[in-house]
mmCIF file of C-alpha atoms in Angstrom:
data_model
loop_
_atom_site.group_PDB
_atom_site.id
_atom_site.type_symbol
_atom_site.label_atom_id
_atom_site.label_comp_id
_atom_site.label_asym_id
_atom_site.label_seq_id
_atom_site.Cartn_x
_atom_site.Cartn_y
_atom_site.Cartn_z
ATOM 1 C CA UNK A 58 -117.811 193.665 52.667
ATOM 2 C CA UNK A 59 -115.639 190.523 54.148
ATOM 3 C CA UNK A 60 -118.476 189.022 53.688
ATOM 4 C CA UNK A 61 -118.993 190.027 49.298
ATOM 5 C CA UNK A 62 -115.179 188.434 49.150
ATOM 6 C CA UNK A 63 -115.467 185.135 50.621
ATOM 7 C CA UNK A 64 -118.489 184.665 48.297
ATOM 8 C CA UNK A 65 -117.118 185.774 45.395
ATOM 9 C CA UNK A 66 -113.482 183.602 46.271
ATOM 10 C CA UNK A 67 -115.959 180.474 46.298
ATOM 11 C CA UNK A 68 -117.755 181.126 43.492
ATOM 12 C CA UNK A 69 -114.314 181.132 41.367
ATOM 13 C CA UNK A 70 -113.222 178.626 43.294
ATOM 14 C CA UNK A 71 -116.810 176.369 42.262
ATOM 15 C CA UNK A 72 -116.088 177.755 38.436
ATOM 16 C CA UNK A 73 -112.856 176.577 38.002
ATOM 17 C CA UNK A 74 -113.666 173.263 39.721
ATOM 18 C CA UNK A 75 -116.457 173.486 36.978
ATOM 19 C CA UNK A 76 -113.824 174.538 34.247
ATOM 20 C CA UNK A 77 -111.785 171.757 34.244
ATOM 21 C CA UNK A 78 -113.589 168.978 34.733
ATOM 22 C CA UNK A 79 -116.116 169.716 31.224
ATOM 23 C CA UNK A 80 -112.366 170.153 29.922
ATOM 24 C CA UNK A 81 -111.782 166.563 30.582
ATOM 25 C CA UNK A 82 -108.643 164.443 31.441
ATOM 26 C CA UNK A 83 -105.627 163.730 28.823
ATOM 27 C CA UNK A 84 -107.520 160.396 27.690
ATOM 28 C CA UNK A 85 -110.064 160.495 27.319
ATOM 29 C CA UNK A 86 -112.497 156.976 26.720
ATOM 30 C CA UNK A 87 -112.949 157.163 22.440
ATOM 31 C CA UNK A 88 -115.541 154.436 21.836
ATOM 32 C CA UNK A 89 -113.830 151.997 19.683
ATOM 33 C CA UNK A 90 -115.802 150.723 15.396
ATOM 34 C CA UNK A 91 -117.965 148.623 15.566
ATOM 35 C CA UNK A 92 -115.882 145.474 14.063
ATOM 36 C CA UNK A 93 -118.740 144.223 11.228
ATOM 37 C CA UNK A 94 -118.170 142.515 7.219
ATOM 38 C CA UNK A 95 -118.383 145.235 4.741
ATOM 39 C CA UNK A 96 -121.946 146.601 3.704
ATOM 40 C CA UNK A 97 -123.897 144.064 1.154
ATOM 41 C CA UNK A 98 -122.943 145.423 -2.365
ATOM 42 C CA UNK A 99 -120.028 147.980 -1.228
ATOM 43 C CA UNK A 100 -118.386 149.788 -3.669
ATOM 44 C CA UNK A 101 -114.101 149.688 -3.287
ATOM 45 C CA UNK A 102 -112.174 152.914 -2.789
ATOM 46 C CA UNK A 103 -108.410 152.962 -3.291
ATOM 47 C CA UNK A 104 -106.796 155.723 -1.934
ATOM 48 C CA UNK A 105 -106.534 159.013 -3.092
ATOM 49 C CA UNK A 106 -103.913 161.559 -1.893
ATOM 50 C CA UNK A 107 -105.079 163.797 -4.829
ATOM 51 C CA UNK A 108 -108.803 165.075 -3.678
ATOM 52 C CA UNK A 109 -109.700 168.008 -3.474
ATOM 53 C CA UNK A 110 -111.703 169.535 -1.117
ATOM 54 C CA UNK A 111 -110.920 166.583 1.092
ATOM 55 C CA UNK A 112 -113.162 166.898 4.800
ATOM 56 C CA UNK A 113 -113.622 164.811 7.326
ATOM 57 C CA UNK A 114 -116.010 161.459 5.900
ATOM 58 C CA UNK A 115 -117.504 159.309 9.223
ATOM 59 C CA UNK A 116 -116.556 155.640 8.854
ATOM 60 C CA UNK A 117 -118.907 153.154 10.365
ATOM 61 C CA UNK A 118 -116.594 149.999 10.636
ATOM 62 C CA UNK A 119 -114.232 148.228 9.762
ATOM 63 C CA UNK A 120 -113.278 144.656 9.270
ATOM 64 C CA UNK A 121 -109.623 143.081 9.529
ATOM 65 C CA UNK A 122 -109.000 141.595 6.896
ATOM 66 C CA UNK A 123 -105.858 140.845 8.493
ATOM 67 C CA UNK A 124 -102.656 140.882 11.182
ATOM 68 C CA UNK A 125 -101.494 144.178 9.617
ATOM 69 C CA UNK A 126 -103.827 144.912 6.959
ATOM 70 C CA UNK A 127 -108.311 146.514 8.418
ATOM 71 C CA UNK A 128 -111.071 148.035 5.521
ATOM 72 C CA UNK A 129 -112.905 151.172 6.559
ATOM 73 C CA UNK A 130 -116.370 151.790 5.892
ATOM 74 C CA UNK A 131 -118.362 153.907 4.666
ATOM 75 C CA UNK A 132 -121.369 156.579 2.885
ATOM 76 C CA UNK A 133 -120.166 158.441 0.427
ATOM 77 C CA UNK A 134 -120.715 160.103 -3.792
ATOM 78 C CA UNK A 135 -120.016 157.918 -6.936
ATOM 79 C CA UNK A 136 -116.457 156.184 -7.714
ATOM 80 C CA UNK A 137 -116.418 158.618 -10.093
ATOM 81 C CA UNK A 138 -116.324 162.160 -9.005
ATOM 82 C CA UNK A 139 -115.577 161.558 -5.201
ATOM 83 C CA UNK A 140 -113.166 159.932 -3.781
ATOM 84 C CA UNK A 141 -111.556 158.813 -0.040
ATOM 85 C CA UNK A 142 -108.095 159.313 1.870
ATOM 86 C CA UNK A 143 -106.702 157.920 4.983
ATOM 87 C CA UNK A 144 -104.585 158.291 7.923
ATOM 88 C CA UNK A 145 -103.385 156.108 11.236
ATOM 89 C CA UNK A 146 -101.926 156.949 13.600
ATOM 90 C CA UNK A 147 -101.443 153.778 16.347
ATOM 91 C CA UNK A 148 -100.545 153.802 20.163
ATOM 92 C CA UNK A 149 -100.321 150.240 21.871
ATOM 93 C CA UNK A 150 -103.987 150.633 22.750
ATOM 94 C CA UNK A 151 -105.633 152.067 19.685
ATOM 95 C CA UNK A 152 -105.951 152.187 15.986
ATOM 96 C CA UNK A 153 -107.054 155.360 14.837
ATOM 97 C CA UNK A 154 -108.565 155.334 11.799
ATOM 98 C CA UNK A 155 -108.221 159.066 9.704
ATOM 99 C CA UNK A 156 -110.657 159.503 6.358
ATOM 100 C CA UNK A 157 -110.674 161.615 4.187
ATOM 101 C CA UNK A 158 -113.265 163.145 1.723
ATOM 102 C CA UNK A 159 -112.772 164.418 -1.322
ATOM 103 C CA UNK A 160 -113.521 165.626 -4.938
ATOM 104 C CA UNK A 161 -111.845 163.685 -8.001
ATOM 105 C CA UNK A 162 -109.728 166.356 -9.591
ATOM 106 C CA UNK A 163 -109.735 165.192 -13.020
ATOM 107 C CA UNK A 164 -114.001 166.343 -12.333
ATOM 108 C CA UNK A 165 -113.518 169.281 -10.307
ATOM 109 C CA UNK A 166 -115.440 171.176 -13.462
ATOM 110 C CA UNK A 167 -117.458 168.564 -14.119
ATOM 111 C CA UNK A 168 -120.894 168.160 -13.174
ATOM 112 C CA UNK A 169 -121.749 164.661 -10.152
ATOM 113 C CA UNK A 170 -124.768 162.981 -9.596
ATOM 114 C CA UNK A 171 -125.400 162.807 -6.122
ATOM 115 C CA UNK A 172 -125.972 159.552 -4.843
ATOM 116 C CA UNK A 173 -124.669 157.464 -1.499
ATOM 117 C CA UNK A 174 -123.600 154.752 -1.979
ATOM 118 C CA UNK A 175 -122.248 152.304 0.628
ATOM 119 C CA UNK A 176 -117.861 152.235 0.127
ATOM 120 C CA UNK A 177 -116.021 149.956 1.697
ATOM 121 C CA UNK A 178 -111.372 150.974 1.582
ATOM 122 C CA UNK A 179 -108.229 148.975 2.445
ATOM 123 C CA UNK A 180 -105.971 150.387 5.054
ATOM 124 C CA UNK A 181 -102.837 149.249 5.279
ATOM 125 C CA UNK A 182 -100.913 149.237 10.079
ATOM 126 C CA UNK A 183 -98.274 149.947 9.718
ATOM 127 C CA UNK A 184 -97.879 147.471 12.444
ATOM 128 C CA UNK A 185 -100.820 143.959 13.904
ATOM 129 C CA UNK A 186 -103.777 144.917 15.629
ATOM 130 C CA UNK A 187 -104.355 142.714 17.357
ATOM 131 C CA UNK A 188 -106.590 143.335 20.139
ATOM 132 C CA UNK A 189 -106.257 147.384 19.849
ATOM 133 C CA UNK A 190 -109.448 148.998 19.263
ATOM 134 C CA UNK A 191 -110.361 150.528 16.194
ATOM 135 C CA UNK A 192 -111.244 154.190 16.420
ATOM 136 C CA UNK A 193 -112.086 157.570 14.502
ATOM 137 C CA UNK A 194 -110.314 159.534 13.840
ATOM 138 C CA UNK A 195 -110.623 164.453 13.326
#
């Protein structure tokens, strides 16, 4: 009976170690976005805090416009129907941009053409970018 308890304790310790390893640390190694020029023919979007049903929108790349301004590049629907908005969180090492996309309020009850367009959005930064990484938030 004692050996069964010892084996059970050993398995429990092993399971806890595996769970802790799977959780990772508080400082995950998040890859930075590639810096690239805006895609050819990209449509310029303006921030819209009033978009309906906002959801995360993937960012494909970014470009530096000035010390305290970047542009993020993405794909979404046409600007006649769809809008975007971004929030920025900064640390010493990184600038995290969270991009949301959604329907424009004035287009809620109208039909929209479902065509994907390459888009770009200028994002002001509270402080100069410097050598910090640009990453996407969730």
